[in-house]
Amino acid sequence: MTLASFLDAGALAGAHALARYRSEFPIFRDAIYLNTCSLGALGERTRRRSAEFFDLWQTRGASAWYDVWWDALAELRTRYARVVGASPAEIALAPSVSVALSAVGEAIDYRRRPKVVVTALDFPTVAYQWLAKRPRGVELVVVESPDGISVPPEAIAAAVDDRTALVATSHVYFTSGAIQDIKSVAEVARRCGALTLVDAYQSVGQVPVDVKAAGVDFLTAGGLKWLLGGPGIVLLYVRAELAPQLAPAIVGWFGHRNQFAFDPRVLELHDDARRFELGTPSLAAVYAQLGGLDYIDEIGIPAIRRVTAALTEDLIARARDLGLRPKVASRAEDRSAIVMLPAPDPAAGVRHLAAAKIIADARPGHVRLSPFFYNVQDDHVSALERLGTPPGH
Ligand SMILES: Cc1ncc(COP(=O)(O)O)c(C=O)c1O
């Protein structure tokens, strides 16, 4: 997407086109929600699909498994695949990013290539996965960020070599909102014979993602934030050619190709990404995610990106007008809808906002605001005004 196409001057004209969805998110009736990067707001369609699951459970019990619920899992794999440009067979379902990372981490052979490269800005659950394997000889290399906003591609290139098994890093950094060029990361890794895993939890839903164009081997993202599906459900993309070559050392019966043979003597995993699935998925979470995707699919991520990019620029400009210095990427096209506002006591700032029913969150040194398509410019005005009001008022 070019800069001109997403910084469309008309994207916020009047109440922007996507503001019509706001009435479907009841939290806005008495609050201002600016925290999608922690948890997407609950929409009516999501609630309705969740209720559908509970109705089925109540009326049909386990008999819903083999027709409707089994189909719901397949529907979710297919829709997740579409959102990231993969095929359904390249998608495994998992309950959290940490579990998805564990499945990948336990499928890699570290004997010849003991090194895993991450960056200092990645969500730490990524690094923890490989720190935990240090006693087994895995070497974790953390590439530093000079500015706390992004990591120079040259620094990543310098860290990757022929002893590297995997480069595991973010698409959008949770702590600065900067978008990393994952295609160039994948190229660097490939040149050295290493694999690439992308934690796209902060990007899929708000920024277009195409796993094929990026050339990554694994990618994970999920419902919690920008896909509006709540906690407990994530996707793991595994490149089709790669999946059958990998034998995860943590497994479960959902990964078994003959799941209902119930034979404890034979472990034959699916040939596709499902070999990375473990146990029974949380169906409540699956249904909530299908409801969240009803919004994302109907609007389309390019349209979401146009509006959220314009909102992001609006928030940054207003903050700068007030003398604040948001910690964001220097080029607009490298920014996503996460805006870090420096604050001496971020937790107090978040409490001060909450007292005025403005929901944001804190990260070290910053109040973090994250507008999405259901926000409007007035939300920014209210939040910034409140932040400028002394506590106690
Ligand atoms: C980029 C990123 N990755 C991973 C996580 C955590 O993932 P999980 O709790 O599903 O393991 C978060 C935050 O919730 C995040 O922002």
CSV table of C-alpha atoms and ligand atoms in Angstrom, one decimal:
chain,number,residue,atom,x,y,z
A,1,MET,CA,0.0,0.0,0.0
A,2,THR,CA,1.4,3.4,-0.9
A,3,LEU,CA,1.6,6.3,1.5
A,4,ALA,CA,-0.9,8.3,-0.6
A,5,SER,CA,-3.4,5.5,-0.6
A,6,PHE,CA,-3.6,5.1,3.2
A,7,LEU,CA,-3.1,8.7,4.1
A,8,ASP,CA,-6.2,9.5,2.1
A,9,ALA,CA,-7.1,13.1,3.1
A,10,GLY,CA,-10.8,12.2,2.9
A,11,ALA,CA,-10.6,9.2,5.1
A,12,LEU,CA,-11.7,11.1,8.1
A,13,ALA,CA,-13.9,13.6,6.4
A,14,GLY,CA,-17.0,14.2,8.6
A,15,ALA,CA,-17.6,11.1,10.6
A,16,HIS,CA,-15.6,8.7,8.6
A,17,ALA,CA,-17.3,5.9,6.7
A,18,LEU,CA,-16.6,3.2,9.2
A,19,ALA,CA,-17.9,5.2,12.2
A,20,ARG,CA,-21.3,3.6,11.4
A,21,TYR,CA,-20.1,0.5,13.0
A,22,ARG,CA,-19.5,2.3,16.4
A,23,SER,CA,-23.1,1.7,17.4
A,24,GLU,CA,-22.5,-2.0,17.3
A,25,PHE,CA,-19.9,-1.7,20.1
A,26,PRO,CA,-21.9,-0.9,23.2
A,27,ILE,CA,-18.9,0.1,25.2
A,28,PHE,CA,-19.0,3.5,23.4
A,29,ARG,CA,-22.4,4.2,25.0
A,30,ASP,CA,-20.7,5.4,28.2
A,31,ALA,CA,-17.0,5.2,27.6
A,32,ILE,CA,-14.3,6.0,25.1
A,33,TYR,CA,-12.4,3.0,24.1
A,34,LEU,CA,-8.8,3.5,22.9
A,35,ASN,CA,-7.2,0.2,23.8
A,36,THR,CA,-7.7,-2.2,20.9
A,37,CYS,CA,-4.0,-3.2,21.1
A,38,SER,CA,-4.7,-4.8,24.5
A,39,LEU,CA,-8.2,-6.2,23.8
A,40,GLY,CA,-10.6,-5.4,20.9
A,41,ALA,CA,-14.0,-4.1,21.9
A,42,LEU,CA,-16.9,-6.6,22.0
A,43,GLY,CA,-19.3,-6.1,19.1
A,44,GLU,CA,-22.9,-7.2,18.9
A,45,ARG,CA,-22.1,-9.7,16.1
A,46,THR,CA,-19.4,-11.3,18.3
A,47,ARG,CA,-21.8,-11.5,21.2
A,48,ARG,CA,-24.4,-13.1,19.0
A,49,ARG,CA,-22.1,-15.7,17.6
A,50,SER,CA,-20.9,-16.5,21.1
A,51,ALA,CA,-24.5,-16.9,22.2
A,52,GLU,CA,-25.0,-19.3,19.3
A,53,PHE,CA,-22.4,-21.6,20.8
A,54,PHE,CA,-24.0,-21.5,24.2
A,55,ASP,CA,-27.4,-22.2,22.7
A,56,LEU,CA,-26.0,-25.2,20.9
A,57,TRP,CA,-24.3,-26.5,24.0
A,58,GLN,CA,-27.6,-26.1,26.0
A,59,THR,CA,-29.9,-27.7,23.4
A,60,ARG,CA,-27.7,-30.3,21.7
A,61,GLY,CA,-24.8,-31.0,24.1
A,62,ALA,CA,-22.1,-33.2,22.6
A,63,SER,CA,-24.3,-34.1,19.5
A,64,ALA,CA,-23.3,-30.7,18.1
A,65,TRP,CA,-19.7,-31.8,17.8
A,66,TYR,CA,-19.7,-33.8,14.6
A,67,ASP,CA,-21.7,-31.5,12.4
A,68,VAL,CA,-21.8,-27.9,13.6
A,69,TRP,CA,-18.8,-27.6,15.8
A,70,TRP,CA,-16.4,-29.5,13.6
A,71,ASP,CA,-17.5,-27.3,10.7
A,72,ALA,CA,-16.9,-24.2,12.9
A,73,LEU,CA,-13.3,-25.2,13.3
A,74,ALA,CA,-12.9,-25.7,9.5
A,75,GLU,CA,-14.7,-22.4,8.9
A,76,LEU,CA,-12.3,-20.6,11.2
A,77,ARG,CA,-9.2,-22.1,9.6
A,78,THR,CA,-10.5,-21.0,6.2
A,79,ARG,CA,-11.3,-17.5,7.3
A,80,TYR,CA,-8.0,-17.1,9.2
A,81,ALA,CA,-6.2,-18.3,6.0
A,82,ARG,CA,-7.9,-15.7,3.9
A,83,VAL,CA,-7.0,-12.9,6.3
A,84,VAL,CA,-3.3,-13.7,6.0
A,85,GLY,CA,-3.2,-14.9,2.4
A,86,ALA,CA,-2.6,-18.6,3.1
A,87,SER,CA,-4.5,-21.7,2.3
A,88,PRO,CA,-6.7,-23.4,5.0
A,89,ALA,CA,-4.4,-26.4,5.2
A,90,GLU,CA,-1.6,-24.0,6.3
A,91,ILE,CA,-3.5,-22.9,9.4
A,92,ALA,CA,-3.4,-24.5,12.8
A,93,LEU,CA,-5.6,-23.3,15.7
A,94,ALA,CA,-4.1,-22.7,19.1
A,95,PRO,CA,-5.3,-21.2,22.4
A,96,SER,CA,-2.5,-18.5,22.7
A,97,VAL,CA,0.5,-17.2,20.9
A,98,SER,CA,2.7,-18.7,23.6
A,99,VAL,CA,1.3,-22.2,22.8
A,100,ALA,CA,1.7,-21.6,19.1
A,101,LEU,CA,5.3,-20.6,19.7
A,102,SER,CA,5.9,-23.7,21.9
A,103,ALA,CA,4.7,-26.0,19.1
A,104,VAL,CA,7.1,-24.4,16.6
A,105,GLY,CA,9.9,-24.2,19.2
A,106,GLU,CA,9.6,-27.9,19.8
A,107,ALA,CA,9.6,-28.8,16.1
A,108,ILE,CA,13.0,-27.3,15.3
A,109,ASP,CA,16.3,-29.2,15.3
A,110,TYR,CA,18.9,-27.1,17.2
A,111,ARG,CA,21.8,-29.6,16.9
A,112,ARG,CA,23.5,-28.0,13.9
A,113,ARG,CA,21.9,-24.6,14.3
A,114,PRO,CA,21.6,-23.7,18.0
A,115,LYS,CA,20.9,-20.0,17.5
A,116,VAL,CA,17.5,-18.2,17.6
A,117,VAL,CA,17.4,-14.5,16.9
A,118,VAL,CA,14.8,-12.1,18.3
A,119,THR,CA,14.7,-8.4,18.9
A,120,ALA,CA,14.6,-6.3,22.0
A,121,LEU,CA,11.2,-4.9,21.0
A,122,ASP,CA,9.4,-8.2,20.5
A,123,PHE,CA,6.7,-9.2,23.0
A,124,PRO,CA,8.8,-11.1,25.6
A,125,THR,CA,6.8,-14.4,25.4
A,126,VAL,CA,8.7,-14.8,22.1
A,127,ALA,CA,12.1,-14.7,23.8
A,128,TYR,CA,10.9,-16.7,26.8
A,129,GLN,CA,10.2,-19.7,24.5
A,130,TRP,CA,13.9,-20.0,23.7
A,131,LEU,CA,15.4,-18.8,26.9
A,132,ALA,CA,13.7,-21.8,28.4
A,133,LYS,CA,15.7,-24.0,26.0
A,134,ARG,CA,19.1,-22.6,27.1
A,135,PRO,CA,19.8,-25.6,29.3
A,136,ARG,CA,19.5,-27.7,26.1
A,137,GLY,CA,22.1,-25.6,24.4
A,138,VAL,CA,19.9,-23.1,22.5
A,139,GLU,CA,21.5,-19.7,22.1
A,140,LEU,CA,19.2,-16.7,22.2
A,141,VAL,CA,20.5,-13.6,20.5
A,142,VAL,CA,18.5,-10.4,21.2
A,143,VAL,CA,19.1,-7.7,18.6
A,144,GLU,CA,18.9,-4.2,20.2
A,145,SER,CA,16.9,-1.2,19.1
A,146,PRO,CA,18.8,2.1,19.3
A,147,ASP,CA,15.7,4.2,19.7
A,148,GLY,CA,13.1,1.9,21.3
A,149,ILE,CA,11.0,2.3,18.1
A,150,SER,CA,12.4,-0.1,15.6
A,151,VAL,CA,15.3,-2.4,14.9
A,152,PRO,CA,17.7,-1.6,12.0
A,153,PRO,CA,17.5,-4.4,9.3
A,154,GLU,CA,21.3,-4.3,9.1
A,155,ALA,CA,21.5,-5.2,12.8
A,156,ILE,CA,19.2,-8.3,12.2
A,157,ALA,CA,21.3,-9.2,9.2
A,158,ALA,CA,24.5,-9.0,11.2
A,159,ALA,CA,23.0,-11.4,13.9
A,160,VAL,CA,21.9,-14.1,11.5
A,161,ASP,CA,24.4,-16.7,10.3
A,162,ASP,CA,24.7,-20.3,9.3
A,163,ARG,CA,24.3,-21.4,12.9
A,164,THR,CA,20.9,-19.7,13.1
A,165,ALA,CA,17.8,-22.0,13.2
A,166,LEU,CA,15.2,-19.3,13.4
A,167,VAL,CA,14.5,-15.6,13.3
A,168,ALA,CA,11.5,-14.9,15.5
A,169,THR,CA,10.2,-11.3,15.5
A,170,SER,CA,7.2,-9.0,15.3
A,171,HIS,CA,5.4,-7.5,12.4
A,172,VAL,CA,4.1,-4.6,14.5
A,173,TYR,CA,6.1,-3.9,17.7
A,174,PHE,CA,3.7,-3.8,20.7
A,175,THR,CA,5.8,-1.1,22.4
A,176,SER,CA,6.1,1.4,19.6
A,177,GLY,CA,3.5,0.5,16.9
A,178,ALA,CA,6.3,0.5,14.3
A,179,ILE,CA,5.8,-1.9,11.4
A,180,GLN,CA,8.7,-4.1,10.6
A,181,ASP,CA,9.6,-5.1,7.0
A,182,ILE,CA,9.0,-8.8,7.5
A,183,LYS,CA,9.8,-9.5,3.9
A,184,SER,CA,13.4,-8.3,4.3
A,185,VAL,CA,13.7,-10.2,7.6
A,186,ALA,CA,12.6,-13.4,5.8
A,187,GLU,CA,15.1,-12.8,3.0
A,188,VAL,CA,18.0,-12.3,5.4
A,189,ALA,CA,17.0,-15.5,7.2
A,190,ARG,CA,16.6,-17.5,4.0
A,191,ARG,CA,20.0,-16.5,2.7
A,192,CYS,CA,21.5,-18.1,5.8
A,193,GLY,CA,19.3,-21.2,5.6
A,194,ALA,CA,17.3,-20.1,8.7
A,195,LEU,CA,13.5,-20.1,9.2
A,196,THR,CA,11.4,-17.0,10.0
A,197,LEU,CA,8.6,-16.8,12.5
A,198,VAL,CA,6.5,-13.6,12.7
A,199,ASP,CA,4.5,-12.6,15.7
A,200,ALA,CA,1.8,-10.7,14.0
A,201,TYR,CA,-0.6,-10.4,17.0
A,202,GLN,CA,-0.4,-6.6,16.8
A,203,SER,CA,-0.8,-6.4,13.0
A,204,VAL,CA,-3.3,-8.9,11.6
A,205,GLY,CA,-6.7,-7.1,11.5
A,206,GLN,CA,-5.3,-3.6,11.4
A,207,VAL,CA,-2.5,-3.8,8.7
A,208,PRO,CA,-2.7,-6.0,5.6
A,209,VAL,CA,-0.6,-9.2,5.9
A,210,ASP,CA,0.3,-11.5,3.0
A,211,VAL,CA,2.4,-14.5,4.2
A,212,LYS,CA,3.2,-15.5,0.6
A,213,ALA,CA,4.4,-12.0,-0.4
A,214,ALA,CA,6.4,-11.8,2.8
A,215,GLY,CA,7.9,-15.2,2.3
A,216,VAL,CA,7.8,-16.1,6.0
A,217,ASP,CA,7.7,-19.7,7.3
A,218,PHE,CA,5.5,-19.3,10.4
A,219,LEU,CA,3.2,-16.5,11.5
A,220,THR,CA,0.9,-16.2,14.5
A,221,ALA,CA,-1.9,-13.8,15.3
A,222,GLY,CA,-5.3,-14.1,16.9
A,223,GLY,CA,-8.6,-12.9,18.3
A,224,LEU,CA,-7.6,-10.8,21.3
A,225,LYS,CA,-6.8,-7.5,19.7
A,226,TRP,CA,-7.3,-6.4,16.1
A,227,LEU,CA,-9.4,-9.4,15.0
A,228,LEU,CA,-12.1,-8.6,17.6
A,229,GLY,CA,-12.5,-12.2,18.7
A,230,GLY,CA,-11.4,-12.0,22.4
A,231,PRO,CA,-9.0,-14.2,24.3
A,232,GLY,CA,-8.3,-17.9,23.8
A,233,ILE,CA,-8.0,-18.4,20.0
A,234,VAL,CA,-5.0,-17.8,17.7
A,235,LEU,CA,-3.8,-18.9,14.3
A,236,LEU,CA,-0.5,-20.5,13.4
A,237,TYR,CA,0.4,-20.3,9.8
A,238,VAL,CA,2.9,-23.0,8.7
A,239,ARG,CA,4.2,-22.8,5.1
A,240,ALA,CA,2.8,-25.8,3.2
A,241,GLU,CA,6.1,-27.3,2.0
A,242,LEU,CA,7.6,-27.0,5.5
A,243,ALA,CA,4.9,-28.6,7.6
A,244,PRO,CA,5.5,-32.3,6.7
A,245,GLN,CA,9.2,-31.9,7.3
A,246,LEU,CA,8.7,-30.9,10.9
A,247,ALA,CA,7.9,-33.2,13.8
A,248,PRO,CA,6.8,-31.3,16.8
A,249,ALA,CA,7.8,-32.8,20.1
A,250,ILE,CA,4.8,-31.5,21.9
A,251,VAL,CA,1.6,-33.0,20.3
A,252,GLY,CA,-2.0,-33.8,21.0
A,253,TRP,CA,-4.8,-35.9,19.5
A,254,PHE,CA,-6.0,-33.0,17.3
A,255,GLY,CA,-2.7,-33.2,15.4
A,256,HIS,CA,-3.2,-36.9,14.8
A,257,ARG,CA,-4.3,-37.8,11.3
A,258,ASN,CA,-6.4,-40.6,12.6
A,259,GLN,CA,-7.7,-38.9,15.6
A,260,PHE,CA,-10.6,-41.2,16.2
A,261,ALA,CA,-8.7,-44.5,15.9
A,262,PHE,CA,-7.7,-44.0,19.6
A,263,ASP,CA,-4.6,-46.1,19.2
A,264,PRO,CA,-2.0,-45.3,21.8
A,265,ARG,CA,0.7,-47.2,19.8
A,266,VAL,CA,0.7,-45.1,16.7
A,267,LEU,CA,1.5,-41.4,16.3
A,268,GLU,CA,0.9,-40.2,12.7
A,269,LEU,CA,0.5,-36.5,12.4
A,270,HIS,CA,-1.4,-34.6,9.8
A,271,ASP,CA,0.7,-33.6,6.8
A,272,ASP,CA,-0.4,-30.1,7.0
A,273,ALA,CA,-0.4,-27.3,9.7
A,274,ARG,CA,-2.8,-29.2,11.8
A,275,ARG,CA,0.1,-31.4,13.1
A,276,PHE,CA,0.8,-28.3,15.3
A,277,GLU,CA,-2.6,-28.5,17.0
A,278,LEU,CA,-2.8,-30.0,20.4
A,279,GLY,CA,-6.0,-30.5,22.4
A,280,THR,CA,-9.7,-29.6,22.2
A,281,PRO,CA,-10.1,-26.0,21.1
A,282,SER,CA,-12.1,-23.6,23.2
A,283,LEU,CA,-15.3,-23.5,21.2
A,284,ALA,CA,-16.6,-20.4,22.9
A,285,ALA,CA,-13.5,-18.6,21.7
A,286,VAL,CA,-13.8,-20.1,18.2
A,287,TYR,CA,-17.4,-18.7,18.0
A,288,ALA,CA,-16.4,-15.3,19.3
A,289,GLN,CA,-13.6,-15.1,16.7
A,290,LEU,CA,-16.0,-16.0,13.9
A,291,GLY,CA,-18.2,-13.1,15.1
A,292,GLY,CA,-15.2,-10.8,15.2
A,293,LEU,CA,-14.2,-11.8,11.7
A,294,ASP,CA,-17.7,-10.9,10.5
A,295,TYR,CA,-16.6,-7.3,11.0
A,296,ILE,CA,-13.1,-7.7,9.6
A,297,ASP,CA,-14.3,-9.6,6.5
A,298,GLU,CA,-17.2,-7.3,5.8
A,299,ILE,CA,-15.1,-4.1,6.0
A,300,GLY,CA,-11.9,-5.5,4.6
A,301,ILE,CA,-8.4,-4.8,6.0
A,302,PRO,CA,-7.4,-2.3,3.4
A,303,ALA,CA,-10.4,-0.1,4.3
A,304,ILE,CA,-9.6,-0.6,8.0
A,305,ARG,CA,-6.0,0.4,7.4
A,306,ARG,CA,-7.1,3.6,5.5
A,307,VAL,CA,-9.2,4.8,8.4
A,308,THR,CA,-7.0,3.7,11.3
A,309,ALA,CA,-3.9,5.2,9.6
A,310,ALA,CA,-5.7,8.5,9.2
A,311,LEU,CA,-6.9,8.3,12.8
A,312,THR,CA,-3.3,7.5,13.9
A,313,GLU,CA,-2.0,10.6,12.1
A,314,ASP,CA,-4.7,12.7,13.6
A,315,LEU,CA,-3.9,11.5,17.1
A,316,ILE,CA,-0.1,12.1,16.6
A,317,ALA,CA,-0.7,15.6,15.2
A,318,ARG,CA,-3.0,16.6,18.0
A,319,ALA,CA,-0.6,15.3,20.6
A,320,ARG,CA,2.3,17.2,19.0
A,321,ASP,CA,0.2,20.4,18.9
A,322,LEU,CA,-0.1,20.0,22.7
A,323,GLY,CA,3.7,19.8,23.0
A,324,LEU,CA,3.8,16.0,23.5
A,325,ARG,CA,6.4,13.9,21.7
A,326,PRO,CA,4.7,10.6,20.8
A,327,LYS,CA,7.2,7.7,20.5
A,328,VAL,CA,6.3,6.5,17.0
A,329,ALA,CA,8.1,5.6,13.8
A,330,SER,CA,9.5,8.6,11.9
A,331,ARG,CA,7.7,7.8,8.6
A,332,ALA,CA,3.9,7.6,8.6
A,333,GLU,CA,3.9,4.5,6.4
A,334,ASP,CA,5.9,2.6,9.1
A,335,ARG,CA,3.3,3.5,11.8
A,336,SER,CA,0.4,1.4,12.9
A,337,ALA,CA,-2.5,2.4,15.2
A,338,ILE,CA,-0.5,2.2,18.4
A,339,VAL,CA,0.5,5.6,19.7
A,340,MET,CA,2.9,5.9,22.7
A,341,LEU,CA,2.6,9.1,24.7
A,342,PRO,CA,5.5,9.7,27.1
A,343,ALA,CA,4.2,10.0,30.7
A,344,PRO,CA,6.1,10.4,34.0
A,345,ASP,CA,3.7,8.0,35.7
A,346,PRO,CA,1.9,6.0,33.0
A,347,ALA,CA,-0.2,3.9,35.4
A,348,ALA,CA,-1.5,7.1,37.1
A,349,GLY,CA,-2.2,8.5,33.7
A,350,VAL,CA,-4.3,5.5,32.8
A,351,ARG,CA,-6.2,5.7,36.1
A,352,HIS,CA,-6.8,9.4,35.5
A,353,LEU,CA,-8.2,8.5,32.0
A,354,ALA,CA,-10.3,5.7,33.4
A,355,ALA,CA,-11.9,8.0,36.0
A,356,ALA,CA,-13.3,9.9,33.0
A,357,LYS,CA,-14.3,6.6,31.4
A,358,ILE,CA,-11.5,6.7,28.8
A,359,ILE,CA,-9.9,3.3,28.5
A,360,ALA,CA,-6.2,3.2,27.6
A,361,ASP,CA,-3.2,1.3,29.0
A,362,ALA,CA,0.3,1.8,30.2
A,363,ARG,CA,3.7,0.5,29.1
A,364,PRO,CA,7.0,1.5,30.6
A,365,GLY,CA,7.3,5.3,30.3
A,366,HIS,CA,4.2,5.7,28.2
A,367,VAL,CA,0.4,5.8,28.0
A,368,ARG,CA,-0.6,3.7,25.1
A,369,LEU,CA,-3.5,4.7,22.9
A,370,SER,CA,-4.7,2.6,20.0
A,371,PRO,CA,-7.6,3.8,17.8
A,372,PHE,CA,-9.4,1.4,15.5
A,373,PHE,CA,-12.2,1.8,12.9
A,374,TYR,CA,-14.8,2.3,15.6
A,375,ASN,CA,-13.0,5.4,17.0
A,376,VAL,CA,-13.5,9.0,15.8
A,377,GLN,CA,-11.4,12.1,16.1
A,378,ASP,CA,-13.5,13.3,19.1
A,379,ASP,CA,-12.1,10.4,21.1
A,380,HIS,CA,-8.7,11.8,20.6
A,381,VAL,CA,-9.8,15.3,21.7
A,382,SER,CA,-11.3,13.9,24.9
A,383,ALA,CA,-8.4,11.7,25.7
A,384,LEU,CA,-5.8,14.4,25.2
A,385,GLU,CA,-7.9,17.0,27.0
A,386,ARG,CA,-8.2,14.6,30.0
A,387,LEU,CA,-4.4,13.8,30.0
A,388,GLY,CA,-3.8,17.6,30.2
A,389,THR,CA,-6.2,18.0,33.1
A,390,PRO,CA,-4.4,17.8,36.5
A,391,PRO,CA,-5.3,14.7,38.6
A,392,GLY,CA,-8.1,15.3,41.1
A,393,HIS,CA,-10.3,17.1,38.5
B,1,LIG,C1,2.8,-8.9,20.0
B,1,LIG,C2,2.3,-9.8,21.1
B,1,LIG,N1,2.6,-11.1,21.1
B,1,LIG,C3,2.1,-12.0,22.1
B,1,LIG,C4,1.3,-11.5,23.1
B,1,LIG,C5,0.8,-12.5,24.1
B,1,LIG,O1,0.3,-13.6,23.5
B,1,LIG,P1,-0.3,-14.8,24.3
B,1,LIG,O2,-0.9,-14.3,25.6
B,1,LIG,O3,-1.4,-15.3,23.5
B,1,LIG,O4,0.7,-15.8,24.5
B,1,LIG,C6,1.0,-10.1,23.1
B,1,LIG,C7,0.1,-9.5,24.1
B,1,LIG,O5,-0.9,-10.0,24.6
B,1,LIG,C8,1.4,-9.3,22.1
B,1,LIG,O6,1.2,-8.0,22.1
